[in-house]
């Protein structure tokens, strides 16, 4: 397998622990697949790697799998009507084994690493990715270590530790943990599957593949992606590019990078027409899952947006919470970071940046049950009554 720097073109062979180019420090990507077919069969009896095996030529067999992927693409006529656009599609990633899109990337990266002879795994995360790596490590019967900042909220620890992973609270600058974990992983044979690891990004291609299949190979005009490290957006772009090269689709969606206004380093660089992101000072948002002040793939995301005629947009905190509530009141309870995509769409329509005939898809990245303490910020009402007065309430519902 070759890793290629999309910035300077330098190639690296069999460097499974390398994330970034030694020459220009930009993220590395697995070489694109230009030819392939979909393994037709009953998806109820397939896993992602069975169905799309041609697009993962470096994976020989599946050693660990929790039946991730194949998530619904929900067509919301009520949001299409509310926004006044042709079609709103919601890719419901909350239905993955650990309730977020991260499972797709963990599955691909861990299978590749097991094939390469690794027995120890790790990640740096306090949220969705920590839970995902812990779960797949458990399913594979491997030792797994999760590094978190010392200031992690206690409610986030137990859902990681329950899988049997070793959880280490590390004192010091959390931002430095990403690099330090990669360095120590090299030294001690621990395969760290961090946010924008090239093989993790590979897993996210399958979101694009599935959307192609679910739209009968007529994908939406815009894909709106909540963006943290930038790995998810990179993976989705690569997936559409590969399916176009293979002749399945005639056009790719334009990509929209959506961030919370309280932590929007990519949007800020985009609005300043800059080629490089600058570290965001003092992130403040309830959308914790995407509150990354210095996204390691941020510069690459800016490149993709320019190449693909996409754009970047930030949404305010009140809009995020309102959209979380609106989604729940349409039956989909997602975490605040996931609501950012649809909140971005609403803002873009208001600003006239999304045409009325547009078909859009938003990625609902993770479940609302992961972060219930945010519910205290929602205005929710309850009623109480004595049992003898219950009928009075029910007959006037
Ligand atoms: Zn490079």
PDB file of C-alpha atoms in Angstrom, residues 1 8 19 24 34 49 67 71 81 92 103 119 126 151 175 178 200 212 218 242 259 271 281 294 316 328 390 397:
ATOM      1  CA  UNK A   1       0.000   0.000   0.000  1.00  0.00           C
ATOM      2  CA  UNK A   8       3.513  17.834  -2.501  1.00  0.00           C
ATOM      3  CA  UNK A  19       0.048  10.223   9.318  1.00  0.00           C
ATOM      4  CA  UNK A  24       5.551  19.285   4.054  1.00  0.00           C
ATOM      5  CA  UNK A  34      -9.985   4.109 -10.110  1.00  0.00           C
ATOM      6  CA  UNK A  49     -15.644  -4.745   3.265  1.00  0.00           C
ATOM      7  CA  UNK A  67     -21.557  -4.829  11.345  1.00  0.00           C
ATOM      8  CA  UNK A  71     -26.896   3.293   7.791  1.00  0.00           C
ATOM      9  CA  UNK A  81     -40.387  22.124   3.136  1.00  0.00           C
ATOM     10  CA  UNK A  92     -28.062   8.684  10.029  1.00  0.00           C
ATOM     11  CA  UNK A 103     -16.850   2.904  13.606  1.00  0.00           C
ATOM     12  CA  UNK A 119      -1.642  -6.429  18.801  1.00  0.00           C
ATOM     13  CA  UNK A 126     -12.676  11.922  24.873  1.00  0.00           C
ATOM     14  CA  UNK A 151      -9.981  17.524  32.799  1.00  0.00           C
ATOM     15  CA  UNK A 175      -3.362  19.329  21.909  1.00  0.00           C
ATOM     16  CA  UNK A 178      -2.001  13.731  19.268  1.00  0.00           C
ATOM     17  CA  UNK A 200      -9.429   5.809   9.354  1.00  0.00           C
ATOM     18  CA  UNK A 212     -24.490   6.775  -4.208  1.00  0.00           C
ATOM     19  CA  UNK A 218     -27.715  10.326  -8.486  1.00  0.00           C
ATOM     20  CA  UNK A 242     -13.469   6.963  -6.539  1.00  0.00           C
ATOM     21  CA  UNK A 259     -18.252  24.149  12.163  1.00  0.00           C
ATOM     22  CA  UNK A 271     -13.259  33.531   5.064  1.00  0.00           C
ATOM     23  CA  UNK A 281      -8.031  30.328  20.944  1.00  0.00           C
ATOM     24  CA  UNK A 294      -6.107  23.020  15.434  1.00  0.00           C
ATOM     25  CA  UNK A 316     -24.052  30.032  16.225  1.00  0.00           C
ATOM     26  CA  UNK A 328     -35.452  15.326  17.780  1.00  0.00           C
ATOM     27  CA  UNK A 390     -55.374  12.389  34.399  1.00  0.00           C
ATOM     28  CA  UNK A 397     -54.464  16.773  24.494  1.00  0.00           C
TER      29      UNK A 397
END
